Every structure is written in C-alpha cells, then in structure tokens.
mmCIF file of C-alpha atoms (C1' of nucleotides) in Angstrom:
data_model
loop_
_atom_site.group_PDB
_atom_site.id
_atom_site.type_symbol
_atom_site.label_atom_id
_atom_site.label_comp_id
_atom_site.label_asym_id
_atom_site.label_seq_id
_atom_site.Cartn_x
_atom_site.Cartn_y
_atom_site.Cartn_z
ATOM 1 C CA MET O 1 7.720 -19.433 44.833
ATOM 2 C CA LYS O 2 5.287 -18.727 42.275
ATOM 3 C CA ASN O 3 4.808 -20.168 38.844
ATOM 4 C CA THR O 4 4.939 -17.633 36.196
ATOM 5 C CA LYS O 5 5.222 -19.799 33.243
ATOM 6 C CA THR O 6 2.264 -20.903 30.828
ATOM 7 C CA PRO O 7 1.254 -24.609 31.825
ATOM 8 C CA GLU O 8 2.358 -26.245 28.538
ATOM 9 C CA ALA O 9 3.846 -25.376 25.083
ATOM 10 C CA THR O 10 7.229 -23.592 25.372
ATOM 11 C CA ASP O 11 7.314 -19.785 24.668
ATOM 12 C CA SER O 12 10.025 -20.223 22.048
ATOM 13 C CA LEU O 13 9.645 -21.189 18.207
ATOM 14 C CA ASP O 14 11.081 -24.247 16.775
ATOM 15 C CA ASP O 15 12.753 -24.039 13.426
ATOM 16 C CA PHE O 16 9.380 -25.002 11.636
ATOM 17 C CA GLN O 17 7.650 -22.094 13.165
ATOM 18 C CA ARG O 18 10.553 -19.659 12.802
ATOM 19 C CA GLU O 19 10.532 -20.314 9.250
ATOM 20 C CA CYS O 20 6.543 -20.194 8.737
ATOM 21 C CA VAL O 21 6.677 -16.933 10.416
ATOM 22 C CA ASP O 22 9.269 -15.398 8.194
ATOM 23 C CA LEU O 23 7.869 -16.826 5.340
ATOM 24 C CA PHE O 24 4.242 -15.057 6.072
ATOM 25 C CA MET O 25 5.988 -11.720 7.191
ATOM 26 C CA ASN O 26 7.604 -11.747 3.745
ATOM 27 C CA ALA O 27 4.202 -12.676 1.925
ATOM 28 C CA ALA O 28 2.544 -10.317 3.984
ATOM 29 C CA SER O 29 4.738 -7.249 3.208
ATOM 30 C CA SER O 30 4.661 -7.963 -0.121
ATOM 31 C CA LEU O 31 1.258 -7.611 -0.231
ATOM 32 C CA SER O 32 1.636 -4.133 1.477
ATOM 33 C CA LEU O 33 0.067 -5.412 4.815
ATOM 34 C CA PRO O 34 1.574 -5.086 8.220
ATOM 35 C CA ARG O 35 4.276 -7.343 8.564
ATOM 36 C CA SER O 36 2.869 -8.387 12.159
ATOM 37 C CA VAL O 37 -0.146 -9.663 10.212
ATOM 38 C CA GLY O 38 2.210 -12.135 8.512
ATOM 39 C CA GLU O 39 4.074 -12.772 11.678
ATOM 40 C CA ILE O 40 0.796 -13.759 13.821
ATOM 41 C CA TYR O 41 -0.610 -15.772 10.933
ATOM 42 C CA GLY O 42 2.743 -17.710 10.326
ATOM 43 C CA LEU O 43 2.733 -18.753 13.809
ATOM 44 C CA LEU O 44 -0.683 -20.134 13.993
ATOM 45 C CA PHE O 45 -0.114 -21.621 10.652
ATOM 46 C CA SER O 46 2.687 -23.570 11.875
ATOM 47 C CA THR O 47 1.134 -24.275 15.381
ATOM 48 C CA GLU O 48 -0.901 -27.650 15.612
ATOM 49 C CA GLU O 49 -2.709 -26.739 19.031
ATOM 50 C CA PRO O 50 -4.597 -23.298 19.063
ATOM 51 C CA LEU O 51 -3.141 -20.557 20.963
ATOM 52 C CA SER O 52 -4.736 -17.839 22.986
ATOM 53 C CA LEU O 53 -3.633 -13.957 22.744
ATOM 54 C CA ASP O 54 -1.181 -14.459 25.606
ATOM 55 C CA ASP O 55 0.323 -17.306 23.973
ATOM 56 C CA VAL O 56 0.903 -15.263 20.548
ATOM 57 C CA MET O 57 1.955 -12.538 22.414
ATOM 58 C CA ALA O 58 4.640 -14.162 24.405
ATOM 59 C CA ARG O 59 6.227 -16.211 21.448
ATOM 60 C CA LEU O 60 6.225 -13.391 19.432
ATOM 61 C CA LYS O 61 7.545 -11.030 21.977
ATOM 62 C CA SER O 62 4.786 -8.006 21.021
ATOM 63 C CA SER O 63 2.618 -5.719 22.960
ATOM 64 C CA ARG O 64 -0.958 -6.818 23.893
ATOM 65 C CA GLY O 65 -2.561 -4.041 21.968
ATOM 66 C CA LEU O 66 -0.808 -4.862 18.465
ATOM 67 C CA THR O 67 -1.533 -8.585 19.018
ATOM 68 C CA HIS O 68 -5.224 -8.106 19.944
ATOM 69 C CA GLU O 69 -5.391 -5.915 16.800
ATOM 70 C CA ARG O 70 -3.683 -7.753 14.197
ATOM 71 C CA LEU O 71 -5.825 -10.874 15.739
ATOM 72 C CA ARG O 72 -9.081 -9.276 15.512
ATOM 73 C CA TRP O 73 -8.380 -7.980 11.644
ATOM 74 C CA LEU O 74 -7.189 -11.829 10.797
ATOM 75 C CA ARG O 75 -10.529 -12.946 12.336
ATOM 76 C CA ILE O 76 -12.618 -10.478 10.250
ATOM 77 C CA ILE O 77 -10.951 -11.149 7.110
ATOM 78 C CA GLY O 78 -11.473 -14.961 7.868
ATOM 79 C CA ALA O 79 -7.623 -16.108 8.018
ATOM 80 C CA VAL O 80 -8.000 -17.235 11.847
ATOM 81 C CA ARG O 81 -10.713 -18.985 13.611
ATOM 82 C CA LYS O 82 -11.335 -18.474 17.061
ATOM 83 C CA VAL O 83 -11.941 -22.108 18.755
ATOM 84 C CA SER O 84 -13.254 -22.860 22.374
ATOM 85 C CA VAL O 85 -10.791 -24.973 24.063
ATOM 86 C CA PRO O 86 -12.588 -27.252 26.522
ATOM 87 C CA GLY O 87 -11.102 -26.770 30.103
ATOM 88 C CA ARG O 88 -9.632 -23.049 29.265
ATOM 89 C CA ARG O 89 -11.664 -19.837 29.857
ATOM 90 C CA LYS O 90 -9.381 -17.886 27.180
ATOM 91 C CA GLU O 91 -10.396 -17.524 23.731
ATOM 92 C CA HIS O 92 -7.681 -19.411 21.131
ATOM 93 C CA PHE O 93 -7.189 -18.817 18.113
ATOM 94 C CA THR O 94 -6.040 -21.261 15.030
ATOM 95 C CA ALA O 95 -5.238 -20.584 11.430
ATOM 96 C CA GLU O 96 -7.897 -21.025 8.466
ATOM 97 C CA THR O 97 -5.856 -22.685 5.925
ATOM 98 C CA SER O 98 -8.485 -22.425 2.847
ATOM 99 C CA LEU O 99 -7.032 -20.016 0.400
ATOM 100 C CA ARG O 100 -10.489 -19.689 -1.089
ATOM 101 C CA ARG O 101 -11.961 -18.535 2.078
ATOM 102 C CA ILE O 102 -9.146 -16.069 3.115
ATOM 103 C CA ALA O 103 -9.610 -14.377 -0.282
ATOM 104 C CA GLU O 104 -13.496 -14.439 0.107
ATOM 105 C CA GLY O 105 -13.115 -12.671 3.288
ATOM 106 C CA TYR O 106 -10.584 -10.177 2.049
ATOM 107 C CA ILE O 107 -12.625 -9.338 -1.152
ATOM 108 C CA ARG O 108 -15.606 -9.118 0.776
ATOM 109 C CA ASP O 109 -13.987 -6.532 3.569
ATOM 110 C CA ARG O 110 -11.312 -4.550 1.329
ATOM 111 C CA ILE O 111 -12.420 -4.841 -2.133
ATOM 112 C CA GLU O 112 -16.127 -4.988 -2.213
ATOM 113 C CA PRO O 113 -16.763 -1.546 -0.045
ATOM 114 C CA HIS O 114 -14.403 0.104 -2.636
ATOM 115 C CA LEU O 115 -15.920 -1.154 -5.354
ATOM 116 C CA ALA O 116 -19.450 0.200 -4.304
ATOM 117 C CA ASN O 117 -18.211 3.665 -3.503
ATOM 118 C CA GLY O 118 -16.661 3.437 -7.181
ATOM 119 C CA GLN O 119 -20.154 3.183 -8.282
ATOM 120 C CA ASN O 120 -21.260 6.356 -6.891
ATOM 121 C CA ARG O 121 -18.127 8.503 -8.068
ATOM 122 C CA LEU O 122 -18.833 7.344 -11.597
ATOM 123 C CA ILE O 123 -22.225 8.851 -11.376
ATOM 124 C CA ASN O 124 -20.861 12.125 -10.031
ATOM 125 C CA LEU O 125 -18.035 12.087 -13.069
ATOM 126 C CA GLU O 126 -20.862 11.933 -15.631
ATOM 127 C CA GLY O 127 -22.211 15.065 -14.368
ATOM 128 C CA MET O 128 -19.038 16.654 -15.195
ATOM 129 C CA VAL O 129 -18.819 15.822 -18.819
ATOM 130 C CA GLY O 130 -19.025 18.725 -21.363
ATOM 131 C CA ALA O 131 -18.043 21.339 -19.575
ATOM 132 C CA VAL O 132 -15.560 22.009 -22.561
ATOM 133 C CA PRO O 133 -17.287 20.795 -25.617
ATOM 134 C CA GLU O 134 -14.425 19.624 -27.570
ATOM 135 C CA ARG O 135 -13.297 17.099 -24.683
ATOM 136 C CA GLU O 136 -16.741 15.570 -24.393
ATOM 137 C CA SER O 137 -16.237 12.478 -26.460
ATOM 138 C CA PHE O 138 -13.078 11.795 -25.118
ATOM 139 C CA GLN O 139 -14.639 12.202 -21.665
ATOM 140 C CA ARG O 140 -17.386 9.860 -22.162
ATOM 141 C CA GLY O 141 -15.081 7.481 -23.645
ATOM 142 C CA ARG O 142 -13.055 7.395 -20.371
ATOM 143 C CA ILE O 143 -16.153 7.172 -18.438
ATOM 144 C CA ASN O 144 -17.159 4.230 -20.395
ATOM 145 C CA GLN O 145 -13.877 2.439 -19.992
ATOM 146 C CA VAL O 146 -14.230 2.827 -16.299
ATOM 147 C CA MET O 147 -17.576 1.213 -16.290
ATOM 148 C CA ASN O 148 -16.332 -1.524 -18.223
ATOM 149 C CA TRP O 149 -13.829 -2.129 -15.649
ATOM 150 C CA HIS O 150 -16.251 -1.986 -13.074
ATOM 151 C CA LYS O 151 -18.709 -4.301 -14.510
ATOM 152 C CA PHE O 152 -15.729 -6.794 -15.184
ATOM 153 C CA LEU O 153 -14.669 -6.707 -11.446
ATOM 154 C CA THR O 154 -18.367 -7.323 -10.210
ATOM 155 C CA ARG O 155 -18.449 -10.410 -12.255
ATOM 156 C CA ALA O 156 -14.753 -11.481 -11.689
ATOM 157 C CA LEU O 157 -14.874 -11.237 -7.658
ATOM 158 C CA PRO O 158 -18.008 -13.595 -7.331
ATOM 159 C CA ALA O 159 -16.453 -15.968 -9.850
ATOM 160 C CA ILE O 160 -13.718 -16.803 -7.247
ATOM 161 C CA LYS O 161 -15.831 -18.418 -5.263
ATOM 162 C CA ALA O 162 -17.070 -20.934 -8.177
ATOM 163 C CA ILE O 163 -13.667 -22.140 -9.100
ATOM 164 C CA PRO O 164 -13.223 -25.942 -8.472
ATOM 165 C CA GLY O 165 -10.584 -27.743 -6.645
ATOM 166 C CA LYS O 166 -9.250 -27.533 -3.354
ATOM 167 C CA PHE O 167 -6.829 -24.348 -2.591
ATOM 168 C CA MET B 1 9.660 40.203 -20.022
ATOM 169 C CA LYS B 2 10.579 36.617 -20.036
ATOM 170 C CA ASN B 3 7.715 34.127 -20.786
ATOM 171 C CA THR B 4 7.774 31.654 -18.210
ATOM 172 C CA LYS B 5 4.492 29.468 -19.128
ATOM 173 C CA THR B 6 3.992 26.463 -20.972
ATOM 174 C CA PRO B 7 3.456 27.331 -24.404
ATOM 175 C CA GLU B 8 0.157 25.416 -24.835
ATOM 176 C CA ALA B 9 -2.067 24.022 -22.137
ATOM 177 C CA THR B 10 -3.134 25.344 -19.014
ATOM 178 C CA ASP B 11 -1.622 24.399 -15.312
ATOM 179 C CA SER B 12 -4.927 24.003 -13.827
ATOM 180 C CA LEU B 13 -7.160 21.025 -13.775
ATOM 181 C CA ASP B 14 -10.791 20.941 -14.880
ATOM 182 C CA ASP B 15 -13.726 19.373 -12.870
ATOM 183 C CA PHE B 16 -13.282 16.356 -14.712
ATOM 184 C CA GLN B 17 -9.533 15.806 -14.179
ATOM 185 C CA ARG B 18 -9.744 17.026 -10.715
ATOM 186 C CA GLU B 19 -12.422 14.254 -10.102
ATOM 187 C CA CYS B 20 -10.247 11.648 -11.742
ATOM 188 C CA VAL B 21 -7.265 12.356 -9.958
ATOM 189 C CA ASP B 22 -9.392 11.899 -6.579
ATOM 190 C CA LEU B 23 -11.062 8.819 -7.634
ATOM 191 C CA PHE B 24 -7.360 7.379 -8.550
ATOM 192 C CA MET B 25 -5.832 8.496 -5.498
ATOM 193 C CA ASN B 26 -8.491 6.763 -3.446
ATOM 194 C CA ALA B 27 -8.004 3.420 -5.531
ATOM 195 C CA ALA B 28 -4.476 3.884 -5.094
ATOM 196 C CA SER B 29 -4.425 3.999 -1.291
ATOM 197 C CA SER B 30 -7.045 1.143 -0.858
ATOM 198 C CA LEU B 31 -4.751 -1.077 -2.940
ATOM 199 C CA SER B 32 -1.792 0.478 -0.540
ATOM 200 C CA LEU B 33 -0.123 2.094 -3.064
ATOM 201 C CA PRO B 34 1.378 5.401 -2.658
ATOM 202 C CA ARG B 35 -1.283 8.433 -3.379
ATOM 203 C CA SER B 36 0.790 10.094 -5.681
ATOM 204 C CA VAL B 37 0.717 7.063 -7.853
ATOM 205 C CA GLY B 38 -3.187 7.385 -8.250
ATOM 206 C CA GLU B 39 -2.682 10.994 -8.697
ATOM 207 C CA ILE B 40 -0.195 10.848 -11.611
ATOM 208 C CA TYR B 41 -2.138 8.155 -13.170
ATOM 209 C CA GLY B 42 -5.656 9.682 -12.729
ATOM 210 C CA LEU B 43 -4.062 13.009 -14.389
ATOM 211 C CA LEU B 44 -3.018 10.800 -17.645
ATOM 212 C CA PHE B 45 -6.086 9.136 -17.314
ATOM 213 C CA SER B 46 -8.123 12.202 -17.822
ATOM 214 C CA THR B 47 -6.296 14.363 -20.219
ATOM 215 C CA GLU B 48 -6.344 13.405 -24.038
ATOM 216 C CA GLU B 49 -3.092 14.922 -24.937
ATOM 217 C CA PRO B 50 0.148 13.104 -23.731
ATOM 218 C CA LEU B 51 1.707 15.154 -21.001
ATOM 219 C CA SER B 52 5.840 15.866 -19.918
ATOM 220 C CA LEU B 53 7.215 15.229 -16.785
ATOM 221 C CA ASP B 54 7.019 19.197 -16.276
ATOM 222 C CA ASP B 55 3.503 19.295 -17.177
ATOM 223 C CA VAL B 56 2.417 16.455 -14.789
ATOM 224 C CA MET B 57 4.978 18.365 -12.030
ATOM 225 C CA ALA B 58 3.367 21.823 -12.798
ATOM 226 C CA ARG B 59 -0.389 20.656 -12.717
ATOM 227 C CA LEU B 60 -0.058 18.317 -9.593
ATOM 228 C CA LYS B 61 2.228 21.029 -7.678
ATOM 229 C CA SER B 62 4.626 18.231 -6.720
ATOM 230 C CA SER B 63 8.504 17.715 -6.786
ATOM 231 C CA ARG B 64 10.786 16.880 -9.809
ATOM 232 C CA GLY B 65 11.886 13.889 -7.818
ATOM 233 C CA LEU B 66 8.812 12.192 -6.942
ATOM 234 C CA THR B 67 7.162 12.704 -10.552
ATOM 235 C CA HIS B 68 9.898 11.182 -12.234
ATOM 236 C CA GLU B 69 9.860 8.434 -9.719
ATOM 237 C CA ARG B 70 6.402 7.434 -9.938
ATOM 238 C CA LEU B 71 6.148 7.871 -13.448
ATOM 239 C CA ARG B 72 8.803 5.557 -14.260
ATOM 240 C CA TRP B 73 6.959 2.962 -11.781
ATOM 241 C CA LEU B 74 3.914 3.441 -13.818
ATOM 242 C CA ARG B 75 5.848 2.752 -16.648
ATOM 243 C CA ILE B 76 7.554 -0.370 -15.519
ATOM 244 C CA ILE B 77 4.056 -1.648 -14.544
ATOM 245 C CA GLY B 78 2.760 -0.855 -17.802
ATOM 246 C CA ALA B 79 0.123 1.806 -16.544
ATOM 247 C CA VAL B 80 1.776 4.635 -18.628
ATOM 248 C CA ARG B 81 3.397 4.604 -22.006
ATOM 249 C CA LYS B 82 5.920 6.681 -23.423
ATOM 250 C CA VAL B 83 5.083 8.138 -26.472
ATOM 251 C CA SER B 84 6.959 10.788 -28.540
ATOM 252 C CA VAL B 85 5.119 13.901 -29.659
ATOM 253 C CA PRO B 86 6.180 15.275 -32.957
ATOM 254 C CA GLY B 87 8.033 18.755 -32.847
ATOM 255 C CA ARG B 88 8.599 18.380 -28.805
ATOM 256 C CA ARG B 89 11.951 17.200 -27.255
ATOM 257 C CA LYS B 90 10.792 16.101 -24.044
ATOM 258 C CA GLU B 91 9.378 12.719 -23.594
ATOM 259 C CA HIS B 92 5.556 12.523 -22.982
ATOM 260 C CA PHE B 93 3.446 10.246 -21.241
ATOM 261 C CA THR B 94 -0.001 8.754 -21.670
ATOM 262 C CA ALA B 95 -2.437 6.483 -19.897
ATOM 263 C CA GLU B 96 -2.828 2.796 -20.883
ATOM 264 C CA THR B 97 -6.487 2.118 -20.347
ATOM 265 C CA SER B 98 -6.707 -1.982 -20.688
ATOM 266 C CA LEU B 99 -7.099 -3.062 -17.049
ATOM 267 C CA ARG B 100 -5.733 -6.395 -18.623
ATOM 268 C CA ARG B 101 -2.232 -4.977 -19.542
ATOM 269 C CA ILE B 102 -2.087 -3.238 -16.453
ATOM 270 C CA ALA B 103 -2.816 -6.170 -14.217
ATOM 271 C CA GLU B 104 -0.429 -8.263 -16.202
ATOM 272 C CA GLY B 105 2.265 -5.987 -15.846
ATOM 273 C CA TYR B 106 1.714 -5.972 -11.923
ATOM 274 C CA ILE B 107 1.486 -9.420 -11.855
ATOM 275 C CA ARG B 108 4.744 -9.938 -13.647
ATOM 276 C CA ASP B 109 6.627 -7.444 -11.611
ATOM 277 C CA ARG B 110 5.274 -7.383 -8.091
ATOM 278 C CA ILE B 111 3.699 -10.882 -7.741
ATOM 279 C CA GLU B 112 5.811 -13.706 -9.702
ATOM 280 C CA PRO B 113 8.990 -12.613 -8.273
ATOM 281 C CA HIS B 114 7.540 -13.517 -4.426
ATOM 282 C CA LEU B 115 6.105 -16.666 -5.837
ATOM 283 C CA ALA B 116 9.359 -17.629 -7.456
ATOM 284 C CA ASN B 117 11.182 -17.011 -4.140
ATOM 285 C CA GLY B 118 8.297 -18.714 -2.092
ATOM 286 C CA GLN B 119 9.006 -21.765 -4.299
ATOM 287 C CA ASN B 120 12.807 -22.157 -2.755
ATOM 288 C CA ARG B 121 11.653 -21.383 0.806
ATOM 289 C CA LEU B 122 9.278 -24.258 0.432
ATOM 290 C CA ILE B 123 12.220 -26.487 -0.431
ATOM 291 C CA ASN B 124 14.058 -25.011 2.281
ATOM 292 C CA LEU B 125 10.936 -25.556 4.919
ATOM 293 C CA GLU B 126 11.033 -29.525 4.302
ATOM 294 C CA GLY B 127 14.470 -29.802 5.602
ATOM 295 C CA MET B 128 13.055 -28.816 8.859
ATOM 296 C CA VAL B 129 10.089 -31.067 9.206
ATOM 297 C CA GLY B 130 10.630 -34.088 11.804
ATOM 298 C CA ALA B 131 12.679 -32.489 14.515
ATOM 299 C CA VAL B 132 9.899 -33.170 16.903
ATOM 300 C CA PRO B 133 8.767 -36.568 15.476
ATOM 301 C CA GLU B 134 4.966 -36.084 16.931
ATOM 302 C CA ARG B 135 4.586 -33.166 14.662
ATOM 303 C CA GLU B 136 6.000 -34.418 11.959
ATOM 304 C CA SER B 137 2.564 -35.467 10.134
ATOM 305 C CA PHE B 138 1.221 -32.061 10.862
ATOM 306 C CA GLN B 139 3.923 -30.170 9.396
ATOM 307 C CA ARG B 140 4.009 -32.123 6.130
ATOM 308 C CA GLY B 141 0.443 -31.615 6.134
ATOM 309 C CA ARG B 142 0.902 -28.119 6.228
ATOM 310 C CA ILE B 143 3.730 -28.145 3.754
ATOM 311 C CA ASN B 144 1.577 -29.428 1.497
ATOM 312 C CA GLN B 145 -1.162 -27.039 1.697
ATOM 313 C CA VAL B 146 1.257 -24.164 0.858
ATOM 314 C CA MET B 147 2.314 -26.304 -2.245
ATOM 315 C CA ASN B 148 -1.349 -26.618 -3.567
ATOM 316 C CA TRP B 149 -1.742 -22.956 -2.979
ATOM 317 C CA HIS B 150 1.603 -22.203 -5.192
ATOM 318 C CA LYS B 151 0.345 -24.631 -7.620
ATOM 319 C CA PHE B 152 -2.870 -22.922 -7.680
ATOM 320 C CA LEU B 153 -1.270 -19.395 -8.236
ATOM 321 C CA THR B 154 1.034 -20.545 -10.767
ATOM 322 C CA ARG B 155 -1.761 -21.456 -12.678
ATOM 323 C CA ALA B 156 -4.332 -18.800 -11.849
ATOM 324 C CA LEU B 157 -2.237 -15.864 -13.049
ATOM 325 C CA PRO B 158 -1.237 -16.942 -16.603
ATOM 326 C CA ALA B 159 -4.967 -17.557 -16.972
ATOM 327 C CA ILE B 160 -5.672 -13.846 -16.507
ATOM 328 C CA LYS B 161 -4.118 -13.074 -19.939
ATOM 329 C CA ALA B 162 -6.691 -15.758 -21.313
ATOM 330 C CA ILE B 163 -9.796 -14.546 -20.152
ATOM 331 C CA PRO B 164 -12.080 -13.386 -23.096
ATOM 332 C CA GLY B 165 -13.565 -9.647 -23.458
ATOM 333 C CA LYS B 166 -12.051 -6.375 -23.515
ATOM 334 C CA PHE B 167 -11.613 -4.706 -20.111
ATOM 335 C "C1'" DT G 1 -21.133 -8.504 45.431
ATOM 336 C "C1'" DC G 2 -16.659 -9.025 45.305
ATOM 337 C "C1'" DT G 3 -12.414 -10.553 42.787
ATOM 338 C "C1'" DA G 4 -9.438 -12.018 39.634
ATOM 339 C "C1'" DA G 5 -9.019 -12.987 34.781
ATOM 340 C "C1'" DC G 6 -9.204 -11.644 30.638
ATOM 341 C "C1'" DG G 7 -10.484 -8.575 26.510
ATOM 342 C "C1'" DT G 8 -10.329 -3.693 24.578
ATOM 343 C "C1'" DT G 9 -9.201 0.996 23.637
ATOM 344 C "C1'" DC G 10 -6.305 5.016 22.904
ATOM 345 C "C1'" DG G 11 -2.499 8.266 23.630
ATOM 346 C "C1'" DA G 12 2.455 8.714 23.044
ATOM 347 C "C1'" DT G 13 6.260 6.884 21.146
ATOM 348 C "C1'" DT G 14 9.309 4.526 17.427
ATOM 349 C "C1'" DC G 15 9.841 3.488 13.254
ATOM 350 C "C1'" DT G 16 8.739 3.804 7.967
ATOM 351 C "C1'" DT G 17 7.865 5.766 3.845
ATOM 352 C "C1'" DC G 18 6.870 9.528 1.213
ATOM 353 C "C1'" DT G 19 8.462 13.804 -0.364
ATOM 354 C "C1'" DT G 20 11.340 17.880 -1.333
ATOM 355 C "C1'" DG G 21 15.216 20.368 -3.679
ATOM 356 C "C1'" DA G 22 19.313 20.567 -4.937
ATOM 357 C "C1'" DA G 23 23.264 18.430 -6.976
ATOM 358 C "C1'" DC G 24 24.575 15.288 -10.722
ATOM 359 C "C1'" DA G 25 24.568 13.508 -15.789
ATOM 360 C "C1'" DC G 26 23.751 13.188 -20.407
ATOM 361 C "C1'" DA G 27 22.123 15.122 -24.654
ATOM 362 C "C1'" DT G 28 21.531 18.718 -28.003
ATOM 363 C "C1'" DT G 29 22.172 23.237 -29.950
ATOM 364 C "C1'" DT G 30 24.911 26.982 -31.246
ATOM 365 C "C1'" DA J 1 33.256 23.773 -26.531
ATOM 366 C "C1'" DA J 2 29.905 26.295 -24.035
ATOM 367 C "C1'" DA J 3 25.493 26.630 -22.946
ATOM 368 C "C1'" DT J 4 20.947 25.250 -22.343
ATOM 369 C "C1'" DG J 5 17.375 21.929 -21.939
ATOM 370 C "C1'" DT J 6 16.068 17.595 -20.043
ATOM 371 C "C1'" DG J 7 16.394 12.919 -17.486
ATOM 372 C "C1'" DT J 8 18.176 10.935 -13.335
ATOM 373 C "C1'" DT J 9 19.725 10.205 -8.342
ATOM 374 C "C1'" DC J 10 20.192 11.224 -3.089
ATOM 375 C "C1'" DA J 11 20.496 12.903 1.260
ATOM 376 C "C1'" DA J 12 17.662 15.028 4.471
ATOM 377 C "C1'" DG J 13 12.912 16.378 6.486
ATOM 378 C "C1'" DA J 14 7.934 15.709 6.814
ATOM 379 C "C1'" DA J 15 4.014 12.758 7.196
ATOM 380 C "C1'" DG J 16 2.220 8.966 8.420
ATOM 381 C "C1'" DA J 17 1.735 4.051 10.163
ATOM 382 C "C1'" DA J 18 2.990 0.587 13.174
ATOM 383 C "C1'" DT J 19 3.752 -0.460 18.113
ATOM 384 C "C1'" DC J 20 3.736 0.024 22.923
ATOM 385 C "C1'" DG J 21 1.843 -0.054 27.188
ATOM 386 C "C1'" DA J 22 -1.002 1.199 30.767
ATOM 387 C "C1'" DA J 23 -5.937 2.382 31.967
ATOM 388 C "C1'" DC J 24 -10.516 0.898 31.278
ATOM 389 C "C1'" DG J 25 -14.383 -2.868 30.532
ATOM 390 C "C1'" DT J 26 -16.282 -6.938 30.643
ATOM 391 C "C1'" DT J 27 -17.004 -11.673 32.003
ATOM 392 C "C1'" DA J 28 -16.760 -15.717 35.102
ATOM 393 C "C1'" DG J 29 -16.605 -17.861 39.497
ATOM 394 C "C1'" DA J 30 -16.276 -17.598 44.570
#
DNA sequence: TCTAACGTTCGATTCTTCTTGAACACATTT
DNA sequence: AAATGTGTTCAAGAAGAATCGAACGTTAGA
C-alpha cells in the first residue's frame, strides 16, 4: 500500500488557524483584494513551520494554479517570504509579519506605478486647457489641485518608512 | 415640436472633461473601486457648474439607477457635495476637491468599521490559544503582533486629520 | 541521458459584481 | 385630487474576475 499522505503535519486546520484564515479573508475583501489572498496569508500567518505550495493547496483545498498565482503575488508584495527547509527539495513559504514591510511592498508595486503614470497624464491635461477661454481659469485651478495631491502623495508615501516604532 | 433637450449646457464633454473622466476612471480601478465611481467623480471634478442626476446621466450615457447609486456612494464618502441651485428644483452635485476630506470620509466609512470589528475577533482568537500546548507561545506571539498592528492603525488614522498643509 | 518531482502557464468554467430599465414612492404644481 | 417632475429601489441580464485542472517546462538526482 502506497503512502499518499504528507510525511508530517496534518492537512486539517486547528481552531486557531481557521480563525486566522477567516480573519484575513475578511480583511482582504474589505481591502478589495481576492479572498484567496487573505486565505493563504492567514494560513501562513497562523502556522509556525513553513509550508510548501502543495501543503497550502491541500489545507485550503484549492487548485494548484490559483495557489501558485496567489503565493507569487504575496511574495512580490513582500507579505510572504520564500524559505529553504533543509532536507526538502520543495520551496517553502512563511508569512512576513512586519506591517511596515508589507505596506512598503504594496505601495511600491501597486501605488507608485500609478503615481508615475498620473504625472504624464497631468502634462497631457495641461495641453487641453483654454479651448474655451472662459473656462481657462477654472481648469487651471483644477490642474493645480491635482498637482498638489500628487506632490503630497509622493512625499507622504516614503514617509511611512520613516515612522518610528515596531509594527 | 417639443423641446427634449436640457435648457443649457451641452450633453457632450469637452477635451478637458473627457481627459479628467478617463484619469479618474483609471484611478478608481487601480484602487479597486467601480470604474463608474471614477467616471462620475471625474465629470464633476472637471465641470464648473453643479450638475443634476439627469445631467450626469445624459453626459456619461449611463442608466438612472447606476448614476443614482454611485452619486449616493460618493456623497456618503464625502467626495461629492449636494448643492442647491437657485431657481432649480432638482438636486445638484459638485466635486469635493480636498483630498484630506475625501480620505477622512473613506477611512470613516470603509476602514474604521472593520477595525472595530477586528477588535472583537482578536478577543475571540485569544480563547483558542493553547489547544495544543507546544504551539501556545507561537500563537501568543502572533496575537501580540496583530494587536500591535491594531494599535498602530487606530493611532495613525486619526493622525491624517492633523497633517498640516492644503491637499 | 533518463526519470521523477516540482513549478508555471493558460483555456475553459464558475461565480461575483456591475449595469440596466422599468416599477414604485414621494413631492410639487395646477 | 390629478398630473407631472423627481428620487429610489430592485429583479434580471451583461460583463468581468476568480478559480480549476490539465498540459507544458524546468530542475535535481540516479
């Protein structure tokens, strides 16, 4: 008879893990992220030992493709780290618990690119001002407004790194 | 022959408006909000005079129900203000241009409720610690971590109101 | 080199969310 | 009160996003 089970660690979740999975699933959807992102993060957050892709897949009963996709996203953002487990060939993953680092990654990958793009669009907008002369001053005012936002955000975002304290 | 057009103001957008609509539509979807939210905000942002629900509907060629729904959402968040236009019966709307106020509204309505809820869940989580004795210290560490996040966020969010400057 | 284990990609399917349009409710004017 | 203008709600259809699973690549060890 062949052994079809993983060597250690059960496939089912304990209460603590179930509750964490649920907690982060909710958090994810209230940030408008896919539920499965929160689900996976919650599992890793509540599990002491690093898990492989197959471990995660088995415990959350989701597909290989999806699990892979979400783990990759979490890794890019910096919410999950790849760790090598001695004696095992598979890649293993563990949760990053520094909110600061996660926020930095999220900002870097999801917000800053849009800010940079917005810069170009602003320049573009300026070329359209004054097609109707009586609206020119209103339109210039609006562009100014957006430039202020832009300036504020490009200053405020890096400031997060400078906030003291552990979080 | 009956007059089926609105008394003043054309139904079509000028270049400046079109560009703003597009700009905010993109911004909305990169914040994972419905595109139509950005579309409506962009129109109001780029239009000097307040617009009625029917004005918005006509110019964006979208349905009554949707336009109503989105305008209400924008109003609740505080990104759009209701203004009364003398001599007109309909309600009219105009864009709030203070990023600070918009952010405050968004935080108040979409983030703080989840934080409050998270508080309860944390208490709940604490009851589950130690079902397996050897995991107890790990689990306590995690709960501590989340409590730190919570503490940080409940301090950081109100701090936004205190940031000096116009934005 | 061959084989087996593992990681990655992608078309098809399922599920959510957005959007529409028409019905309803409420207020204002005649 | 009737008629008209206006605001709100909701069931059903359309569009889009999340998910699955099988096929394909890649790497490690025999």
